[in-house]
Amino acid sequence: MEIKILIADDDPIVHESLRIYLEAEGFAVADAYDGQEALDKLDAGHYSLCVLDVMMPKRSGTDVCREIRSKSELPVVLLTAKGEEVDRIVGLELGADDYIVKPFSPREVVARIRAILRRMENRDAGPMEKNVIRMNGLVIDLNSYKVLLRDESVLCTPKEIEILFLLASNPGQVFTRDMLLSRVWGYDFAGETRTVDTHIKRLRAKLPSEGLCWSIKTIYGVGYKVEIE
């Protein structure tokens, strides 16, 4: 199946540089030059991943990412010329799969895209019961990246699912915020532990555990754990 990448950025040079490397790797590429055009193209076609510039005309990349996450698990890579911590936090809290600061190496962007697509491919490769956790009314399936609560599907971002799976795989074990950032995002986001707090808050809102025998507990000053009663 064709792997098609949507690049949304108002800078033609970004499009040109990424297109050269992506097409050399066998990917198909489509272009959008503002946030609204990106949303229109996403609605009209099938894409495997979207690269979004944070600062775009009409609709910002963060707005587009927020709208994508409200209805799908499409992988999103955010690009920005800003390097401030607050921008990285916002992007990660919105459910972006990766965050790259300009100026960047096109090879690095392609490598990260390949890593994300490999992860998505692995999750869809087929049923593997070892990647499924069942806990009294909750099912976390890391193969299909689906979460069921009392047999009802719950829309969670990929990072929310990965955090939940990690905690539920190790009931009773406390994970610090830094450990969760390292294990789930895969590299160091020093100073951005508020991202973890936001993801946990959203998981609790989506997965109320009243009447069930498990819960996500806060260990104040340390981190989080799943506790089975």
Tab-separated table of C-alpha atoms in Angstrom, residues 98-206:
chain	number	residue	atom	x	y	z
A	98	ASP	CA	7.325	13.814	17.527
A	99	TYR	CA	8.579	17.383	17.650
A	100	ILE	CA	11.437	18.774	15.557
A	101	VAL	CA	12.936	22.236	15.884
A	102	LYS	CA	14.050	24.166	12.803
A	103	PRO	CA	16.589	24.304	11.308
A	104	PHE	CA	16.607	20.544	10.891
A	105	SER	CA	18.308	17.884	8.826
A	106	PRO	CA	15.901	16.387	6.261
A	107	ARG	CA	17.605	13.032	6.870
A	108	GLU	CA	16.738	13.287	10.560
A	109	VAL	CA	13.097	14.047	9.759
A	110	VAL	CA	12.904	11.058	7.411
A	111	ALA	CA	14.534	8.804	10.032
A	112	ARG	CA	11.998	9.862	12.644
A	113	ILE	CA	9.121	9.387	10.212
A	114	ARG	CA	10.361	5.881	9.443
A	115	ALA	CA	10.586	5.087	13.169
A	116	ILE	CA	7.000	6.245	13.745
A	117	LEU	CA	5.677	4.310	10.747
A	118	ARG	CA	7.529	1.163	11.878
A	119	ARG	CA	5.865	1.457	15.259
A	120	MET	CA	2.460	1.870	13.608
A	121	GLU	CA	3.147	-1.098	11.314
A	122	ASN	CA	4.168	-3.292	14.235
A	123	ARG	CA	1.002	-2.513	16.108
A	124	ASP	CA	-1.100	-3.585	13.095
A	125	ALA	CA	0.953	-6.686	12.260
A	126	GLY	CA	-1.504	-9.073	13.876
A	127	PRO	CA	-2.924	-10.180	17.188
A	128	MET	CA	-0.332	-10.871	19.882
A	129	GLU	CA	-1.929	-11.618	23.207
A	130	LYS	CA	1.251	-10.685	25.048
A	131	ASN	CA	0.626	-7.076	23.977
A	132	VAL	CA	-2.896	-7.077	25.397
A	133	ILE	CA	-3.702	-6.276	29.026
A	134	ARG	CA	-7.062	-7.055	30.596
A	135	MET	CA	-7.980	-5.606	33.972
A	136	ASN	CA	-11.542	-5.834	35.276
A	137	GLY	CA	-13.461	-3.899	32.624
A	138	LEU	CA	-10.392	-2.435	30.894
A	139	VAL	CA	-8.638	-3.789	27.799
A	140	ILE	CA	-5.436	-2.169	26.483
A	141	ASP	CA	-4.428	-3.569	23.102
A	142	LEU	CA	-1.015	-2.306	22.029
A	143	ASN	CA	-1.228	-4.227	18.748
A	144	SER	CA	-4.169	-2.193	17.469
A	145	TYR	CA	-3.662	0.772	19.823
A	146	LYS	CA	-7.193	0.419	21.124
A	147	VAL	CA	-8.580	0.855	24.618
A	148	LEU	CA	-11.914	-0.596	25.738
A	149	LEU	CA	-13.660	0.312	28.970
A	150	ARG	CA	-16.607	-1.904	29.846
A	151	ASP	CA	-16.610	-3.081	26.196
A	152	GLU	CA	-16.873	0.498	24.898
A	153	SER	CA	-14.085	1.926	22.744
A	154	VAL	CA	-12.265	4.916	24.261
A	155	LEU	CA	-10.491	7.357	21.949
A	156	CYS	CA	-6.974	7.848	23.328
A	157	THR	CA	-3.869	9.284	21.717
A	158	PRO	CA	-1.000	6.892	20.970
A	159	LYS	CA	1.077	8.375	23.790
A	160	GLU	CA	-1.794	8.024	26.267
A	161	ILE	CA	-2.129	4.372	25.300
A	162	GLU	CA	1.596	3.762	25.640
A	163	ILE	CA	1.702	5.373	29.089
A	164	LEU	CA	-1.326	3.376	30.207
A	165	PHE	CA	0.111	0.125	28.833
A	166	LEU	CA	3.451	0.702	30.564
A	167	LEU	CA	1.826	1.430	33.926
A	168	ALA	CA	-0.656	-1.429	33.645
A	169	SER	CA	2.109	-3.850	32.596
A	170	ASN	CA	3.855	-3.174	35.884
A	171	PRO	CA	1.136	-2.893	38.555
A	172	GLY	CA	2.436	-1.493	41.793
A	173	GLN	CA	5.653	-0.179	40.266
A	174	VAL	CA	6.155	3.570	40.555
A	175	PHE	CA	7.384	5.352	37.438
A	176	THR	CA	8.864	8.800	37.811
A	177	ARG	CA	7.873	11.457	35.301
A	178	ASP	CA	11.361	11.343	33.804
A	179	MET	CA	11.117	7.561	33.447
A	180	LEU	CA	7.794	7.862	31.641
A	181	LEU	CA	9.161	10.511	29.283
A	182	SER	CA	12.184	8.361	28.515
A	183	ARG	CA	10.269	5.080	28.087
A	184	VAL	CA	7.314	6.468	26.118
A	185	TRP	CA	8.825	9.277	24.059
A	186	GLY	CA	12.162	7.561	23.740
A	187	TYR	CA	14.482	10.460	24.333
A	188	ASP	CA	15.193	13.170	26.862
A	189	PHE	CA	12.629	15.926	27.325
A	190	ALA	CA	14.355	17.400	30.349
A	191	GLY	CA	12.274	19.951	32.214
A	192	GLU	CA	8.999	18.981	30.537
A	193	THR	CA	7.502	16.633	33.100
A	194	ARG	CA	4.253	18.616	33.080
A	195	THR	CA	3.550	16.803	29.814
A	196	VAL	CA	3.217	13.540	31.749
A	197	ASP	CA	0.858	15.133	34.281
A	198	THR	CA	-1.397	16.345	31.478
A	199	HIS	CA	-1.524	12.901	29.833
A	200	ILE	CA	-2.359	11.248	33.161
A	201	LYS	CA	-5.092	13.808	33.810
A	202	ARG	CA	-6.635	13.052	30.427
A	203	LEU	CA	-6.427	9.300	30.981
A	204	ARG	CA	-8.236	9.628	34.296
A	205	ALA	CA	-10.959	11.719	32.666
A	206	LYS	CA	-11.404	9.197	29.857
